[in-house]
Every structure is written in C-alpha cells, then in structure tokens.
Short mmCIF file of C-alpha atoms in Angstrom, two decimals:
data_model
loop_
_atom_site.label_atom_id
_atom_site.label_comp_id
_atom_site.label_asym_id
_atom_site.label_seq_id
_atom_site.Cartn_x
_atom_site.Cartn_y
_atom_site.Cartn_z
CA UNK A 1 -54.07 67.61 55.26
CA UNK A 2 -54.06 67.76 51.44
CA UNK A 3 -52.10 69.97 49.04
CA UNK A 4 -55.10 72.09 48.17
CA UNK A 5 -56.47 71.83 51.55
CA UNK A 6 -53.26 73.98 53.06
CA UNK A 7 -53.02 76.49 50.15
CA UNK A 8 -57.00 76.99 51.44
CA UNK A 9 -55.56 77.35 55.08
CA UNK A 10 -52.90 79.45 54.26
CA UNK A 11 -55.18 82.03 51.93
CA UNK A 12 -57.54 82.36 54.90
CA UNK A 13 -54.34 84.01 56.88
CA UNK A 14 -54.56 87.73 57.36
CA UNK A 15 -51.38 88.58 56.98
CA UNK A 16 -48.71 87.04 55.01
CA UNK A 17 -45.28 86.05 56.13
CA UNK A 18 -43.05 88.08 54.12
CA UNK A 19 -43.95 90.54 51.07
CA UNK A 20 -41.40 90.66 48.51
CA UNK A 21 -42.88 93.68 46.47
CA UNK A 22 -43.04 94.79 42.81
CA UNK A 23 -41.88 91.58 40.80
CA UNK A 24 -40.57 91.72 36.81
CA UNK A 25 -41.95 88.81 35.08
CA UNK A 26 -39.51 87.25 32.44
CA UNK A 27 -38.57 83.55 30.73
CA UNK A 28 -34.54 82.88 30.94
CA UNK A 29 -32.95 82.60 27.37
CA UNK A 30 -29.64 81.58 28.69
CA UNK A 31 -27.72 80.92 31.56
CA UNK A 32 -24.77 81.55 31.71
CA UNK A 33 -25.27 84.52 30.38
CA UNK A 34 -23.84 84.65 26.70
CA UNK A 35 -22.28 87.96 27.40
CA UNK A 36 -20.92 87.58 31.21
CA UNK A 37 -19.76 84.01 30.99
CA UNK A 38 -20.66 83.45 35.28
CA UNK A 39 -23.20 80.74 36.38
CA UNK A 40 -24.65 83.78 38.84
CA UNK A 41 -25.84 85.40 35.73
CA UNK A 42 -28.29 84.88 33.35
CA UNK A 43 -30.00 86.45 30.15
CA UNK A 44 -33.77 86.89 30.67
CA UNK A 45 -36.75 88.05 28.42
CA UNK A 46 -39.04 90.60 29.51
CA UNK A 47 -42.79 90.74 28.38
CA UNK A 48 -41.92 93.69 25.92
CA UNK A 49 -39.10 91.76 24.62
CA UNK A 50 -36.40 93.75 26.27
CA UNK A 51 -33.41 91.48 27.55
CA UNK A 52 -31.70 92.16 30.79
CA UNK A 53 -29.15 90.60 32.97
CA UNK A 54 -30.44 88.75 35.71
CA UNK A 55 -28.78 87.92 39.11
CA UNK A 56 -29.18 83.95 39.95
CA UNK A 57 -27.82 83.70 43.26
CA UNK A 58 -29.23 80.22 43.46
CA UNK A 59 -27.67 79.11 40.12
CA UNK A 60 -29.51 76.70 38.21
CA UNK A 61 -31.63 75.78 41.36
CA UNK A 62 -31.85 72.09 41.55
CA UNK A 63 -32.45 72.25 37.32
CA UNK A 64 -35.54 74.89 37.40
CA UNK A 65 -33.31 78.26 36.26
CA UNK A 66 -32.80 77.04 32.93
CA UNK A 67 -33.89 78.75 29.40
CA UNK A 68 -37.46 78.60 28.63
CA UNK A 69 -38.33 78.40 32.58
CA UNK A 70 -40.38 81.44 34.09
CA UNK A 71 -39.37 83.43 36.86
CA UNK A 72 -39.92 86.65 39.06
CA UNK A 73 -37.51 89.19 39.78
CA UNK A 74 -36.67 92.25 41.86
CA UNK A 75 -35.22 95.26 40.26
CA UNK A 76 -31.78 95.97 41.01
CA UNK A 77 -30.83 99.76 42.65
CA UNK A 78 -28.47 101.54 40.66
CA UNK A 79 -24.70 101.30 40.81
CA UNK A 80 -21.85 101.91 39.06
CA UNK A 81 -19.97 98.57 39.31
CA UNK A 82 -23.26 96.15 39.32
CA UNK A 83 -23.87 94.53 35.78
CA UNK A 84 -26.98 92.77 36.57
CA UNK A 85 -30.64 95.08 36.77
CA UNK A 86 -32.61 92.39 38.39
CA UNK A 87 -32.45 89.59 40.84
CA UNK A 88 -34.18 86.40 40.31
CA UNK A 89 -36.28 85.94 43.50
CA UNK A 90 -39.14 83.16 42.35
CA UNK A 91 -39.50 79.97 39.66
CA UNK A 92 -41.97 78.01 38.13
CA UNK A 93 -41.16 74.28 38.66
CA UNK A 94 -42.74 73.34 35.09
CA UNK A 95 -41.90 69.69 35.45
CA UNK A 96 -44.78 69.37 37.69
CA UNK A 97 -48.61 69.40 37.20
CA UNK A 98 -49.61 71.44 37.86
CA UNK A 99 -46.98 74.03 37.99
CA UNK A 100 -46.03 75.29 41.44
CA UNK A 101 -44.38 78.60 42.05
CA UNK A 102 -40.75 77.48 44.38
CA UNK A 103 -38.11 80.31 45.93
CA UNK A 104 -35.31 80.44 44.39
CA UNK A 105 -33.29 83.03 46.24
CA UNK A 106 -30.94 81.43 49.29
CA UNK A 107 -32.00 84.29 52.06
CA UNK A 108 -35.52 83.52 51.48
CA UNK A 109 -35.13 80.07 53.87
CA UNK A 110 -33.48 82.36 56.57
CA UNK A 111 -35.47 85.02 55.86
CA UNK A 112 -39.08 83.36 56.26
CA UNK A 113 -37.66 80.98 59.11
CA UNK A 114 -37.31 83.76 61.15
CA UNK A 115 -40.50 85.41 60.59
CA UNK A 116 -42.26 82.46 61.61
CA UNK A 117 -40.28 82.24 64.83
CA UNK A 118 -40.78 85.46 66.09
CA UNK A 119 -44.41 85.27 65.16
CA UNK A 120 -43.87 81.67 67.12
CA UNK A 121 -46.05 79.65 64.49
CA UNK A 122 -43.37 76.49 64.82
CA UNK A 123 -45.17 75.11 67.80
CA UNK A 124 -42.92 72.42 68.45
CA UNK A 125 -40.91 75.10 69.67
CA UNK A 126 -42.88 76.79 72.25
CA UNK A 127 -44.54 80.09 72.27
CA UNK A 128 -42.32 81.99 75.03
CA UNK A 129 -38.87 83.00 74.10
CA UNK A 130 -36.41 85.31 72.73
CA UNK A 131 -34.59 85.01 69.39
CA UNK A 132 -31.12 85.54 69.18
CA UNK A 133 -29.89 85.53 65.08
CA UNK A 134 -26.36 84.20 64.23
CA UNK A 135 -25.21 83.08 67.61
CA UNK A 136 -21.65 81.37 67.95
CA UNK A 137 -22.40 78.45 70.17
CA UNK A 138 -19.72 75.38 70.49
CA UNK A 139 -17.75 75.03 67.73
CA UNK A 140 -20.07 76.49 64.92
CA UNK A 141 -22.36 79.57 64.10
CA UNK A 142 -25.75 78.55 64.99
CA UNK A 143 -28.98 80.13 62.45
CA UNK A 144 -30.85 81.12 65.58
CA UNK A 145 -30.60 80.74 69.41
CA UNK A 146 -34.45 81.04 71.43
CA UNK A 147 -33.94 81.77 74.74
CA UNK A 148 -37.10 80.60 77.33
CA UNK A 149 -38.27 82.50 80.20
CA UNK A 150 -37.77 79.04 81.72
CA UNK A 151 -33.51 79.35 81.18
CA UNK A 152 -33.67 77.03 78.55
CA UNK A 153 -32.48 77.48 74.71
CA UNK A 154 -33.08 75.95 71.82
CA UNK A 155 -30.41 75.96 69.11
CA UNK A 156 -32.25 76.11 65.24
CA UNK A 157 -30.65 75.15 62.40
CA UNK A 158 -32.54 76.36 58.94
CA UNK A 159 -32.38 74.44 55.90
CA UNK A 160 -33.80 75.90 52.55
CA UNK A 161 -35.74 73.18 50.28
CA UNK A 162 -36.50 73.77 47.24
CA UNK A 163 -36.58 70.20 45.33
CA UNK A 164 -39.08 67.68 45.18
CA UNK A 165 -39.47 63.65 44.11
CA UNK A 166 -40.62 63.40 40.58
CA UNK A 167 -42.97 60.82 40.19
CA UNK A 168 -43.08 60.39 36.45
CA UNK A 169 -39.14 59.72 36.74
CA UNK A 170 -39.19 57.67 39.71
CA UNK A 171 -41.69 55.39 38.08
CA UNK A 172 -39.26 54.90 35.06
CA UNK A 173 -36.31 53.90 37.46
CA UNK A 174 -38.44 51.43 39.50
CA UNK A 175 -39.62 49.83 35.59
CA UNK A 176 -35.71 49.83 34.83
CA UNK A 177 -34.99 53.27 33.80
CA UNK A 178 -34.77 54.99 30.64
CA UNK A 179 -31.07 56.20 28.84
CA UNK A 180 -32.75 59.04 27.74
CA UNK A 181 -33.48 59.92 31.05
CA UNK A 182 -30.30 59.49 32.59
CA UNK A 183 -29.55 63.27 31.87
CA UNK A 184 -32.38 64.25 34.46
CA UNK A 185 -31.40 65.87 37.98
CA UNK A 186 -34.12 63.72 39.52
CA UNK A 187 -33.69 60.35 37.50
CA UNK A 188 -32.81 58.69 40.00
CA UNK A 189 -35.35 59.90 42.82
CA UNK A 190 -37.33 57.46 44.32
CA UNK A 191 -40.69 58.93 45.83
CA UNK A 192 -42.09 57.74 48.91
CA UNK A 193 -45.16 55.42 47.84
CA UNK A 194 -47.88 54.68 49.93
CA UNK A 195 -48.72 51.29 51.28
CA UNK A 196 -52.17 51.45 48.59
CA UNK A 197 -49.41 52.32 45.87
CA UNK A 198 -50.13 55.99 45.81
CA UNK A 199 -47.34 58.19 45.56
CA UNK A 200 -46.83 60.86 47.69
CA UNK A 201 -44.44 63.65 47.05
CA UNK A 202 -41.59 64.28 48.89
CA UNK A 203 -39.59 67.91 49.41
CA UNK A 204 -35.76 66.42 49.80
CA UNK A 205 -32.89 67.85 50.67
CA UNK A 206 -30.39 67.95 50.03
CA UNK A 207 -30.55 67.62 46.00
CA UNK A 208 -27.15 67.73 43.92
CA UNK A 209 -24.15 66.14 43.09
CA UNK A 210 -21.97 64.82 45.18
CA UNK A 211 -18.31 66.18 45.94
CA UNK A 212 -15.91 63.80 43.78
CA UNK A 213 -13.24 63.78 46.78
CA UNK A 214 -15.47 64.05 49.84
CA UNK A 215 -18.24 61.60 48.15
CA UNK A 216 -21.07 64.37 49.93
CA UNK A 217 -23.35 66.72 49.00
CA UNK A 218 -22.24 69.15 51.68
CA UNK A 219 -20.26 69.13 54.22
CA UNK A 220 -21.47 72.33 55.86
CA UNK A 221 -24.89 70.93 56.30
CA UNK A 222 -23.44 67.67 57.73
CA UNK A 223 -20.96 69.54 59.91
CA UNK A 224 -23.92 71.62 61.45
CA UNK A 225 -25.96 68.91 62.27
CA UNK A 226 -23.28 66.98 63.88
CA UNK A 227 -22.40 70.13 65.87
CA UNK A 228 -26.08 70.23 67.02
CA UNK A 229 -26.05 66.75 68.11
CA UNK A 230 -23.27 66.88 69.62
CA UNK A 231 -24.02 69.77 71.91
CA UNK A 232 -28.38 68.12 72.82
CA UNK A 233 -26.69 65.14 73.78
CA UNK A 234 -23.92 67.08 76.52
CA UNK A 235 -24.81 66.41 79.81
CA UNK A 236 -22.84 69.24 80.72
CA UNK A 237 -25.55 71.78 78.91
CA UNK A 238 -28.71 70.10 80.14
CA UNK A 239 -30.10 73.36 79.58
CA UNK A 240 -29.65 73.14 76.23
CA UNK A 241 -31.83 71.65 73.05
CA UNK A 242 -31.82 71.34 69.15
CA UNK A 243 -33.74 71.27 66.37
CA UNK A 244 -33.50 71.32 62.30
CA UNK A 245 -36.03 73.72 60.21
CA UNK A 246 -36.52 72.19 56.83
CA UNK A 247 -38.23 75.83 55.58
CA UNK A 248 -39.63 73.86 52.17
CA UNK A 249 -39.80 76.86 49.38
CA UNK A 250 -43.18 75.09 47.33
CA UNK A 251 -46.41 73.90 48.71
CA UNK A 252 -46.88 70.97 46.39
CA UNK A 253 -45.20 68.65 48.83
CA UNK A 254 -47.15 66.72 51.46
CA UNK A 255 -43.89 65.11 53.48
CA UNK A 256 -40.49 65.73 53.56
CA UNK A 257 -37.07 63.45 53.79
CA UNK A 258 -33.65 63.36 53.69
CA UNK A 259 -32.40 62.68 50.20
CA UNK A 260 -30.75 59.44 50.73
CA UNK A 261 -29.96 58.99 47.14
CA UNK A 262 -28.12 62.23 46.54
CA UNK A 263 -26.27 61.97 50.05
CA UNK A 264 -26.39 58.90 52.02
CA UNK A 265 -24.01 60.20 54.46
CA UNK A 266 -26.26 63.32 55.45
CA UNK A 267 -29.53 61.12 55.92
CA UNK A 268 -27.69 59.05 58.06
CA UNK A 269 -26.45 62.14 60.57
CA UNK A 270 -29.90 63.50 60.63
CA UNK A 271 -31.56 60.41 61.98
CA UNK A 272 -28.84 60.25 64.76
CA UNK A 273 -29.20 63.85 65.53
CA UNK A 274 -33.22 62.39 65.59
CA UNK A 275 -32.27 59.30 67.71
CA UNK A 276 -30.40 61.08 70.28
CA UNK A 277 -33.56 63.90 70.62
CA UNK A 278 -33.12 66.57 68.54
CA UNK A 279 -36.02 68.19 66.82
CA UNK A 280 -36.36 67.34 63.11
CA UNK A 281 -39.23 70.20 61.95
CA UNK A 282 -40.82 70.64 58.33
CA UNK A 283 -42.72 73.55 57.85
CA UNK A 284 -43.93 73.90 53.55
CA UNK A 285 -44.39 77.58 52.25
CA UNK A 286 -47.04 79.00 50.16
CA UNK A 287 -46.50 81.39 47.13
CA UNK A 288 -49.43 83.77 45.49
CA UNK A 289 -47.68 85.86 43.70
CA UNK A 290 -45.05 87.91 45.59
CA UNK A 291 -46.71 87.11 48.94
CA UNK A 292 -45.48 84.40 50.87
CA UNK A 293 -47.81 82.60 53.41
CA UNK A 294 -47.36 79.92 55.92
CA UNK A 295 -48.54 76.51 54.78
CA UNK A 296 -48.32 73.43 57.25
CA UNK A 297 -46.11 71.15 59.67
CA UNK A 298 -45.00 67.89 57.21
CA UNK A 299 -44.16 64.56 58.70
CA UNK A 300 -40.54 63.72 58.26
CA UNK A 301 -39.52 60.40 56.68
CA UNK A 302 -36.10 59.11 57.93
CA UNK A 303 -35.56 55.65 56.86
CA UNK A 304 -33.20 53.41 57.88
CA UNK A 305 -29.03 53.53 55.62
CA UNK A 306 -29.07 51.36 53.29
CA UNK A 307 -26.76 48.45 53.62
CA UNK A 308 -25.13 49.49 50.45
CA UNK A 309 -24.24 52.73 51.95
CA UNK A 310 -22.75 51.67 55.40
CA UNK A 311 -19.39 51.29 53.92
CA UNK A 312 -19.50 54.91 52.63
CA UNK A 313 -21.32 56.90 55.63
CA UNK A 314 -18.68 54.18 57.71
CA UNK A 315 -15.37 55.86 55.77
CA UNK A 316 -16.81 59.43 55.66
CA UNK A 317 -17.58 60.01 58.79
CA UNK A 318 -14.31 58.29 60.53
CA UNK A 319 -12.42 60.05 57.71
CA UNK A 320 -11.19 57.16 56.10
CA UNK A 321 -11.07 56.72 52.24
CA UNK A 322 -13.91 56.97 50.95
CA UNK A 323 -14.63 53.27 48.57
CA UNK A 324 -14.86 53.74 44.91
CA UNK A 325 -17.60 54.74 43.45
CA UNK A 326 -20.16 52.83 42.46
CA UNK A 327 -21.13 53.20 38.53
CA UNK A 328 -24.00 54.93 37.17
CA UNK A 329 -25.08 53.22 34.28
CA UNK A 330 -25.76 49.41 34.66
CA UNK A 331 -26.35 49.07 30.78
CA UNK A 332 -23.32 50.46 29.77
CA UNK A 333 -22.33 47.85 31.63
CA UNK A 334 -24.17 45.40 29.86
CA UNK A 335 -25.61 44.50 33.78
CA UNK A 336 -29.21 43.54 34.80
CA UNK A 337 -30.87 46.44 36.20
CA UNK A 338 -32.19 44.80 39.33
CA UNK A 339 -32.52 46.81 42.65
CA UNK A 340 -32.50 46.59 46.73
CA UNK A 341 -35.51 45.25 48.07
CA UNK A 342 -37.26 48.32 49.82
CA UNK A 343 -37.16 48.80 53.27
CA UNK A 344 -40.33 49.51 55.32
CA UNK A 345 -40.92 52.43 57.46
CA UNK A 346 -44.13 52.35 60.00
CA UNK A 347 -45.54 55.23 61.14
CA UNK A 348 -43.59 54.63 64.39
CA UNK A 349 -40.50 55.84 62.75
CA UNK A 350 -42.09 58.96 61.71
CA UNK A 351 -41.52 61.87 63.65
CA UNK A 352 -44.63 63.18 65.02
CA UNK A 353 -46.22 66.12 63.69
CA UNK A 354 -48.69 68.32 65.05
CA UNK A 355 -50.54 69.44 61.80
CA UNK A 356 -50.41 66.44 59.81
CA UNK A 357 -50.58 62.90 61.80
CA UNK A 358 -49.75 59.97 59.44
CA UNK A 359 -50.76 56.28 59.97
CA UNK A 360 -50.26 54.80 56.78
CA UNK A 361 -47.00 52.48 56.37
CA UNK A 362 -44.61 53.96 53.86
CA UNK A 363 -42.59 52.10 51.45
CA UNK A 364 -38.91 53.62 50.68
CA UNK A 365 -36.68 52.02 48.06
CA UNK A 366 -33.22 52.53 49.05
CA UNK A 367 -30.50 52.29 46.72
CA UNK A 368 -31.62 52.57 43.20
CA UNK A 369 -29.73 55.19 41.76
CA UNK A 370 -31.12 55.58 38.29
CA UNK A 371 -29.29 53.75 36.38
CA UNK A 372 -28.01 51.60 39.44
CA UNK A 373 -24.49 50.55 41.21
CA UNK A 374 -20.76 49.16 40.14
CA UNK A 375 -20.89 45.27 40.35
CA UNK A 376 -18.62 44.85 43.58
CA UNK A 377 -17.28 41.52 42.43
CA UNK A 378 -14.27 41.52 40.37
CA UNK A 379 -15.83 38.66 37.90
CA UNK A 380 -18.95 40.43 37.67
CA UNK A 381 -16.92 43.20 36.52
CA UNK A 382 -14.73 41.50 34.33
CA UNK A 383 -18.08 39.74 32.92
CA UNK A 384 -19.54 43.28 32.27
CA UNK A 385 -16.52 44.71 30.28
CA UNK A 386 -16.68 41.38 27.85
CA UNK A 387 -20.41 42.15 27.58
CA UNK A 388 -19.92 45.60 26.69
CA UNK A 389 -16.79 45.21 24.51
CA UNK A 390 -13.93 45.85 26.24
CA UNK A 391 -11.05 43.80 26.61
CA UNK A 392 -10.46 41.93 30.65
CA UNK A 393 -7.91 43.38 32.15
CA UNK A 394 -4.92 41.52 33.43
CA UNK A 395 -2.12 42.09 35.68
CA UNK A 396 0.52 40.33 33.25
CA UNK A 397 -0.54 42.65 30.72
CA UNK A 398 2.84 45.48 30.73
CA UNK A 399 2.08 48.71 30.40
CA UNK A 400 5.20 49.50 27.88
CA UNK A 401 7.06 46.99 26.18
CA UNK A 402 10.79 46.42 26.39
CA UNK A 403 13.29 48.14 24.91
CA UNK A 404 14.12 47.50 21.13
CA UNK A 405 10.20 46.62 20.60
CA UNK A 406 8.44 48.72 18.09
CA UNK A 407 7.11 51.02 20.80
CA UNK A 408 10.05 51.60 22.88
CA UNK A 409 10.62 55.17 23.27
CA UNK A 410 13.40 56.63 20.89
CA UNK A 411 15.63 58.61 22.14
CA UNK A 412 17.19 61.61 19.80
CA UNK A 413 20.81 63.00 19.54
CA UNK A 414 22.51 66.50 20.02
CA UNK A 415 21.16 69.14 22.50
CA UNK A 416 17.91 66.69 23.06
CA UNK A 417 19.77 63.42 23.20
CA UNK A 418 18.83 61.46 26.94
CA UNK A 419 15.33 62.81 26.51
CA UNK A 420 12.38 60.79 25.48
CA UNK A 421 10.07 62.12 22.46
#
C-alpha cells in the first residue's frame, strides 16, 4: 500500500483515534528559550505576533523543534508556578516533500497505542482480551499486559517514532558525503533502497546520539527488550508472549527499521528478541489537523550487525569496555571515503505483515556513518595524521623534559617554595 493510498484509507475511518482539541498555531523563534535558559522551553510566534512560552517536552525532537519550524500547541490551564501557556503537541517535518505533520509530544505513542488496542485494530494481536496498563512483570514495568480468554498474555512494549531516512542526505553519503552536511542529524542515514534503485523511506528508531560512556542510544529501550525476550523464551511461562509496538508518529513512511547507524547495539537485541519469537509490530499514524487516525501495518526491516559492529554490541552487552570509537570524519583524516559493501535482505527476513506484504529484495548499507569510521590499523592512522598535518606520535617522545631543561618546572622560595608554578 502506498503513502497516499493509506492517508485515503485512514480518511474513510469514521471515527478517529484520538482528538487532541483546539490547537494554537505558531513558528518557534528560539529554543532554548532566550528568557528561561531550559531545553523544555521554547519562544514561539503566534499568528498575531504575540510571543509565548512554549512547553517542548520532546526537546528538539530528532532536529524538527527548531526556530523557523511550525508547530501546534495546546493551551496551558492556569497556575501560579507554571511559566509556560502552551504545550507543543504537533510539527511540521519541513525537510521533507512534501511536508508531513509528525507528534511531537512523548504520551502521544502511549497514548494512541492504547487506543488502538482496546479498539483491537493490531491484529497480530488477537481480537479477545483484556488490557492491563503499566503492569510489573519480571524484572521491569511492562507498557501493557492483554490478557486472553484463552489464559494466555501478551506482554507489549510501545515505542514512539518520530524520525525518518532522508533520502536527499543519504544519497550524498553513499556519493562520499558532503562537510557541509556533516552538521545534519540524519547525515549519516542510509535509506533502505529498493532492488530497482528506488528508495523507500524508512521510520527508524531509535534516532540520536549515542551515550559517550555506554556507546548506546538508550539503555532503557535495550533493557526492555531484553526483559521481553527474556521472559517469551521461559519455558517456565509458556503461557506467556511478547511483542514490540513501533507506534510511528508520521504517515510518510512506508517501512520501518531499527536504526542501526545511530545504535548498533539496539538493532542487534531486537532481531534476537525477533529470532527467539517475539512480535516485532509497526503500525504508522495519520495526522489531519488535530485528529489522529489509524494508518497501516509496515513491514519491519531487521538486517543482519554489521561486522564492524560485533566488537561493540560483543563489549556492550557482556559489559565489557566498550572499543574506542571510531572517528567521524574520514577527511579530516585525510582518508578515502570508501564504505562496507551492503548486505542483502530477502523478503524472507522480513517479518510478515498483514496489511502490507513485501516481495521485493531490499538493499541495506551497513556501516557508513556519514563521514565514515577510525582507520583500525595503527599505520593507517599514523599515515592519516601525516596527511592531515600532524606530527606521528611516538612512544620515545617524553612528555616533560628533565630537570635543568628550559621547561623544567621552577620551583619558588618562601611560603610557596616545594610547589610547582
């Protein structure tokens, strides 16, 4: 099914999934917000002119809450200690064409996901069953729990996706990249392309950057997905499944994957938790205005870790050091921007879906992160720094010289003599 074919589904609905109500239309000047310096607030225009403060519980939202970009917003109650009047509840992703209207509040995933199960329009799930909200189950706090008439229950785990592959930038890292571009939150996005060379745009998740100590995106997401897997593969709780709700905020998407680039580590975890059974679901919503409507089922990409990645997704999840990190910017580098050869996904290795079958063979390119990796040899390195300018380095090099040289530390007399300058 095409784009435009399920925003023509979902307008023929009667009734739409969730209602948000009377929405303030205004363009963000600046955020933070030049007079409450917090990344949760932002300074936005009205269409009089009139600037308020604006909640932005969803920060910059993968790049789309910045100035100039449009949004909707709910007026705030009143209240004595709140500073903000409105809440920013919708964005226009501008980058695309054409523009498509994404949610960018967090409890709109939840919200919606829940909606659709107790109007049970996630068929892979069933159509008989209870659902239980915020259930502790094993060692973590599962989204929801559905209960079947049949003893059986099915443990859900939402995700909220709001990002997308950009195809103008992933065509400009597969041609070598551009510095300019390097600045971009989705330079270094690969889109899944067709075997006929058509692209085909992918919702991802999760989109960000990575934590500089625990080399991941986050670890909740990879912790609950673990958990899940985990508790589908006990033979103790036979009774027991799982599944993962990828609740995609835009309709301008026509598949969904894990976004290997961002966070190797959790595309790896979801297809084991998919190896071992558990559900992998993709449901894309559609926005007119403040109405939200159902759109379709996506199929779900999971390719294959990269062998680049092993070492990392290897360390991580044993809890080992993490390796270095690889650089971002082979020209600085003075390095060839070459890439690893793509990997090929059939249609065998794409989860079924009932809405949307797929028989084309997909082409993912793993590993090209924009500007591309660290050399791992130590020559290659050394080669890179001579290229760029920079002295080798060298073990015999000291890093002080002896005492009595020009640079040896001086020491000074009276109530400061014995310490250095």
């Amino acid at each position: 099914m095409t784009v435009r074919g399920a925003r023509d589904e979902a307008m023929a609905r009667p009734a739409p999934l969730l209602q948000l109500g009377r929405l303030v239309a205004g363009k963000v000047l600046a955020r933070p917000s030049k007079n409450i310096r917090t990344p949760y607030v932002a300074d936005v225009a009205l269409g009089n002119g009139q600037e308020v403060l604006a909640h932005t519980p969803m920060l910059a939202c993968a790049g789309m809450v910045v100035p100039d970009a449009h949004v909707l917003m709910t007026e705030s109650g009143p209240s004595k200690t709140r500073k903000t009047s409105h809440v920013v509840q919708l964005v226009t992703d501008r980058r695309f064409d054409p523009p498509v209207t994404v949610g960018a509040h967090p409890a709109l995933g939840e919200q919606l996901a829940r909606i659709c199960l107790e109007r049970k329009l996630v068929q892979e799930l069933g159509s008989e069953y209870q659902v239980r909200a915020q259930q502790t189950f094993g060692q973590s706090r599962v989204d929801f729990v559905l209960e079947h008439q049949d003893g059986r229950r099915t443990l859900v785990e939402v995700k909220n996706v709001v990002c997308a592959d950009n195809e103008k930038l992933a065509e400009l890292a597969a041609n070598g990249g551009d510095p300019d571009a390097a600045k971009s939150a989705f330079y270094d996005r690969i889109a899944v392309v067709k075997s006929d060379g058509q692209v085909v745009r992918s919702a991802i998740f999760p989109d960000g950057k990575a934590n500089p100590k625990t080399r991941v995106v986050s670890e909740r997401a990879i912790k609950h997905v673990q958990e899940l897997t985990r508790l589908h593969a006990d033979k103790a709780q036979a009774d027991v499944d799982a599944a993962v709700l990828f609740l995609v905020n835009r309709s301008d998407t026509t598949c969904f994957r894990p976004c290997h680039e961002s966070c190797p580590v959790f595309a790896h975890v979801l297809a084991q938790a998919a190896a071992v059974g558990v559900k992998v679901l993709a449901y894309n919503v559609v926005w007119q205005g403040p109405d939200a409507y159902l759109g379709c089922s996506l199929p779900v990409h999971l390719p294959a870790t990269a062998e680049e990645d092993l070492e990392l997704v290897e360390a991580v999840l044993t809890g080992q050091s993490p390796p270095p990190r690889r650089h971002k910017n082979r020209r600085a580098l003075g390095l060839s921007a070459a890439r690893t050869p793509a990997t090929a996904v059939s249609a065998a290795e794409v989860l079924p879906t009932t809405a949307v079958p797929t028989t084309e063979t997909i082409t993912l390119a793993h590993g090209a992160r924009g500007a591309g990796e660290q050399p791992a040899d130590k020559d290659d390195q050394a080669a890179g720094q001579a290229r760029d300018g920079r002295p080798k380095p060298s073990s015999a090099t000291p890093k002080r010289k002896a005492a009595g040289s020009a640079l040896a530390p001086r020491r000074k007399s009276g109530r400061w003599a014995g310490r250095l300058r």
